[in-house]
Coordinates of C-alpha atoms in Angstrom, one line a residue:
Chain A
X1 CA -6.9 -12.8 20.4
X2 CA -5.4 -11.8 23.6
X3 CA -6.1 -8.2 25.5
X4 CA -3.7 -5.1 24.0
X5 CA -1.3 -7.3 21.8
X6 CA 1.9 -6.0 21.0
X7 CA 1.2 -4.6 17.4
X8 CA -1.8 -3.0 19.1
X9 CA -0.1 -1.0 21.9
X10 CA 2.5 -0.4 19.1
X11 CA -0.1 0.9 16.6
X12 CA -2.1 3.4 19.4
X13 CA 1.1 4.6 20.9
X14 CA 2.1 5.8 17.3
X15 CA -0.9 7.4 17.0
X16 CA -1.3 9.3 19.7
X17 CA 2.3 10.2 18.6
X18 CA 1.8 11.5 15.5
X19 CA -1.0 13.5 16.5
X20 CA 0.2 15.4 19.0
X21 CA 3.2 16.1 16.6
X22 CA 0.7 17.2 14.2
X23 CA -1.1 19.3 16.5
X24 CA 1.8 20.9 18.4
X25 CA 4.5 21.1 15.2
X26 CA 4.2 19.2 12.7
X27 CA 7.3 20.2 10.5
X28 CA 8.7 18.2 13.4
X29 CA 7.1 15.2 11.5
X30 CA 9.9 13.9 9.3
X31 CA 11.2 11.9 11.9
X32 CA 8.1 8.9 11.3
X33 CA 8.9 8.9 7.6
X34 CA 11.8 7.0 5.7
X35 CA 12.7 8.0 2.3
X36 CA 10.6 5.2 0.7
X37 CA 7.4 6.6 2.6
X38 CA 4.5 7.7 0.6
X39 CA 1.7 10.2 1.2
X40 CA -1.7 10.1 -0.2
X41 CA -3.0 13.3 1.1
X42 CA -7.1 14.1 -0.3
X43 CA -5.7 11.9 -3.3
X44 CA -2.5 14.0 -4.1
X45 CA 0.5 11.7 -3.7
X46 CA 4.5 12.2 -2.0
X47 CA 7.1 10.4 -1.7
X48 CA 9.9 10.6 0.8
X49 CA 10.1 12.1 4.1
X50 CA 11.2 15.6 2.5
X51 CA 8.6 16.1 0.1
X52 CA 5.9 14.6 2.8
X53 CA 7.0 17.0 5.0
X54 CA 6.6 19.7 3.0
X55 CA 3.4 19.3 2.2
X56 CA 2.3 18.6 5.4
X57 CA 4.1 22.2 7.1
X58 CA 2.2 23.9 3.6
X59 CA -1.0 23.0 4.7
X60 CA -2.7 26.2 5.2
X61 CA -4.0 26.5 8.3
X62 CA -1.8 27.7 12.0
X63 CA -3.8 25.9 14.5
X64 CA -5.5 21.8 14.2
X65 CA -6.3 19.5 16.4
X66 CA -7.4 16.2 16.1
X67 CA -9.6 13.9 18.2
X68 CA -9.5 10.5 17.0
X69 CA -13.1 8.1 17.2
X70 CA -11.8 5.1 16.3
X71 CA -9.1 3.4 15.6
X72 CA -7.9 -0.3 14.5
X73 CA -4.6 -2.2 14.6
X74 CA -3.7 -5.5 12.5
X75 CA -0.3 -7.1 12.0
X76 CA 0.6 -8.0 8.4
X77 CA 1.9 -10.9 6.9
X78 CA 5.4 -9.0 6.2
X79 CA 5.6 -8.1 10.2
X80 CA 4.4 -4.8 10.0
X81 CA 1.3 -2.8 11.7
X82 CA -2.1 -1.3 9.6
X83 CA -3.2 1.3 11.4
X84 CA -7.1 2.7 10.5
X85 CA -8.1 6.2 12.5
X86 CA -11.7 7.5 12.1
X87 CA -11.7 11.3 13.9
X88 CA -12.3 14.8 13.8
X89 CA -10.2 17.9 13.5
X90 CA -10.8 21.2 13.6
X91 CA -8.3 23.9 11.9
X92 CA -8.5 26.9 12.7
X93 CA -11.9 29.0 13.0
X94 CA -13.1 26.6 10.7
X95 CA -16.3 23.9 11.0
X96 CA -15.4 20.8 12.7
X97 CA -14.6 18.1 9.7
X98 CA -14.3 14.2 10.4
X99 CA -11.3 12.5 8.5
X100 CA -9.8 9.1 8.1
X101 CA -6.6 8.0 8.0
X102 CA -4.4 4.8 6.9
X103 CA -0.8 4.1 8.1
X104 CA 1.6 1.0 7.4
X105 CA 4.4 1.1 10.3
X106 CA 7.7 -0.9 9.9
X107 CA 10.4 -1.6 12.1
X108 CA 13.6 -0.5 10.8
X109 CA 16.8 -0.7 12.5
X110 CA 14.7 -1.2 16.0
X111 CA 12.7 2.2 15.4
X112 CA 9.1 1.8 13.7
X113 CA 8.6 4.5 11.2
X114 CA 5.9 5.2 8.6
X115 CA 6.4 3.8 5.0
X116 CA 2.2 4.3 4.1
X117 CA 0.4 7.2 5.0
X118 CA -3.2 8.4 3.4
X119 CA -5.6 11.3 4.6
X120 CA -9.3 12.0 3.5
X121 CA -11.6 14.3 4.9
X122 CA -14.5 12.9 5.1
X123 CA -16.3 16.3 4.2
X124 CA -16.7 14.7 0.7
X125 CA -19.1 11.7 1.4
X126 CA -21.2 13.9 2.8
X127 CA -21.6 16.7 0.6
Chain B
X1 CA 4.5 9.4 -10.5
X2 CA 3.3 8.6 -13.9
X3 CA -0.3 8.4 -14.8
X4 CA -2.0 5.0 -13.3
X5 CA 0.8 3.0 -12.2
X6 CA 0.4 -1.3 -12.2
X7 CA -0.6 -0.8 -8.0
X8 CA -3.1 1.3 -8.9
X9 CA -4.8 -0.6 -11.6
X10 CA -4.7 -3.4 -9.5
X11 CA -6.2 -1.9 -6.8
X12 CA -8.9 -0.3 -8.3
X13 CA -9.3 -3.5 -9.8
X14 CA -9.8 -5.4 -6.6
X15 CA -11.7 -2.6 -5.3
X16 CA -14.2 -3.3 -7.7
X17 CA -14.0 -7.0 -8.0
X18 CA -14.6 -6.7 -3.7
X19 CA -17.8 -4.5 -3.5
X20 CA -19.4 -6.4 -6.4
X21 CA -19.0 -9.9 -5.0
X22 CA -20.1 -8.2 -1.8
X23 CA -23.3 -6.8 -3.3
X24 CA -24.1 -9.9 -5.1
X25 CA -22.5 -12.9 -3.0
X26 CA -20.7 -11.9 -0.1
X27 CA -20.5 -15.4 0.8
X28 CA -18.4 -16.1 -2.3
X29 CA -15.8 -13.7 -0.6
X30 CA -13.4 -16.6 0.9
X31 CA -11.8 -16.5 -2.5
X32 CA -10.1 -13.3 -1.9
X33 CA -8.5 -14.6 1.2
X34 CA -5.9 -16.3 2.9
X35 CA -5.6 -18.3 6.2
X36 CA -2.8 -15.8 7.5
X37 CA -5.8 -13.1 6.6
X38 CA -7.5 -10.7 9.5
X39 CA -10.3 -8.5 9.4
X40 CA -11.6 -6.0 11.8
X41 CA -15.2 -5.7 11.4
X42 CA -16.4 -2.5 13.3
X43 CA -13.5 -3.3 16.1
X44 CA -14.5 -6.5 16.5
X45 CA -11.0 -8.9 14.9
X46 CA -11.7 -11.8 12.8
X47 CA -8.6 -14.2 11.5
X48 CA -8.3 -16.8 8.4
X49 CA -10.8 -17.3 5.3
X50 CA -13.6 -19.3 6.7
X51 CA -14.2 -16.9 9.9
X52 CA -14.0 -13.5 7.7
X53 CA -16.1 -15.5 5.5
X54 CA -18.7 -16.6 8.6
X55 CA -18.6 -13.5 10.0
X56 CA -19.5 -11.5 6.2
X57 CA -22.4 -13.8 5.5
X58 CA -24.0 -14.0 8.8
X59 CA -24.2 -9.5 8.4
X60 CA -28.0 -9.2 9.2
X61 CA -29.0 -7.5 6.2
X62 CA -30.5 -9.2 2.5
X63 CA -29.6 -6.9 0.1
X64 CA -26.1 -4.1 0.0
X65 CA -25.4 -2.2 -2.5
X66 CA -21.9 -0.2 -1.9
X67 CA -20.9 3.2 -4.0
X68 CA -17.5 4.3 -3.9
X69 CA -16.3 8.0 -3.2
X70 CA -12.5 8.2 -3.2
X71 CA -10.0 5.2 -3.2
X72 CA -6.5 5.4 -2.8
X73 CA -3.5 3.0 -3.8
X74 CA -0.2 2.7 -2.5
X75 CA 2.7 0.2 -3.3
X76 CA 4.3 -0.6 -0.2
X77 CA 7.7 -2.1 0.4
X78 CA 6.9 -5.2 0.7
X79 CA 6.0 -5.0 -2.6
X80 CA 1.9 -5.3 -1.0
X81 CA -0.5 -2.7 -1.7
X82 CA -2.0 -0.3 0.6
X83 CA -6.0 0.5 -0.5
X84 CA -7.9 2.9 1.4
X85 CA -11.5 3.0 0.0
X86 CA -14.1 6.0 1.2
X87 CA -17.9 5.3 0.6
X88 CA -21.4 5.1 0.9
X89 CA -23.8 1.8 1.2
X90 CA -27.2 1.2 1.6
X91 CA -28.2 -2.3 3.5
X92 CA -32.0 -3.3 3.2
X93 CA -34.4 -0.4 3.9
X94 CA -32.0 1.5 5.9
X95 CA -30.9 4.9 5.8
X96 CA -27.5 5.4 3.7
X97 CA -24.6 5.1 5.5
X98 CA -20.7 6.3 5.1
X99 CA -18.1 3.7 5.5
X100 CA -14.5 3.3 5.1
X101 CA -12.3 0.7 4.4
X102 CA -8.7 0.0 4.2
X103 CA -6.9 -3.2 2.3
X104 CA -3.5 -4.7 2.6
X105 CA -2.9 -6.8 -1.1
X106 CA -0.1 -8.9 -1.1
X107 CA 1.0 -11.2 -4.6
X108 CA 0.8 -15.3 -3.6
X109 CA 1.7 -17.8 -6.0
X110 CA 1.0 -15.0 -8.7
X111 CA -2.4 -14.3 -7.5
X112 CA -3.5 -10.7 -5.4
X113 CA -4.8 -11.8 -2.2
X114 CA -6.6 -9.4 0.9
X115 CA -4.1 -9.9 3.8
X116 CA -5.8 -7.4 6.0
X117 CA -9.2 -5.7 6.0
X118 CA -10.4 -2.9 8.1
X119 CA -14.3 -1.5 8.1
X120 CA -15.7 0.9 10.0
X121 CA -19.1 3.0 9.4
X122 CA -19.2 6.4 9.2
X123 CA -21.5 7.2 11.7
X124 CA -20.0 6.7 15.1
X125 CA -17.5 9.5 13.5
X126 CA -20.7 12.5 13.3
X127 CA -23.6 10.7 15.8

């Protein structure tokens, strides 16, 4: 495979995207997600962009920010982009935690949005 | 959502189909996959069944045995299904490890093949 192809520099911009959303505002976040997304958030599951959002502005904490590790980019079969993060985030005054995070992108009307989304710390397969 | 809907009982059962060909065969993996298939093996991007398949078997390790912590299911929509699978595995004498893994499932000629897998080890994300 050739250097940076396209779903790739697709895939990382989005990320770095979404976490900077995340870390500056992230009830701003409803503008990635479509009304047929879905949320898996530490196995709790939304669907549609209001609901996601919701739960994601609830999350109790006022300051996070992410640092991402790693992070892989595949095309699939039906012309959309996996995305796997591996990173860390601290919230708060709280302990630095590592997490990892899945995302299916799709373009839509020339815009790529979010249709998959999962989060796990990854506090639990370690404890 | 209702209680274990059809994408989640198929994705739990590939989940366990996967990680117990792995532990006993991983060479009898190619079954699972399709020429169109990719995996990303610790960053490094492998594409079709016989070089996932290659690249699986020649792993330098005898014996694996994987133990699963969380897994999460998603129906995408292209009717595939989004897997995200958080764990622990133990390879030869080494120490346990952390890994995570995410699976793209897609319905061909009435059988649930891997499109796209992504694995990456836990321990780049705490070394």
């Amino acid at each position: 495979m050739v250097d940076q192809p396209l779903w790739e520099q697709i895939g990382s911009s989005f990320v770095q995207h979404y976490y900077q959303m995340f870390d500056s505002d992230r009830s701003q976040l409803g503008s990635i997600y479509i009304d047929a997304s879905c949320l898996t958030w530490e196995g709790q599951q939304y669907q549609g962009k209001r609901a996601i959002v919701e739960k994601l502005a609830s999350l109790p904490f006022q300051k996070i920010a992410h640092s991402i590790t790693a992070q892989d980019h595949q095309p699939t079969p039906d012309s959309c982009i996996l995305s796997m993060v591996v990173g860390q985030l601290k919230a708060d005054e709280d302990p630095i935690m590592g997490f990892h995070q899945s995302f299916i992108l799709k373009n839509i009307n020339d815009a790529w949005v979010c249709t998959n989304d999962m989060f796990r710390l990854a506090i639990h397969n370690f404890g």
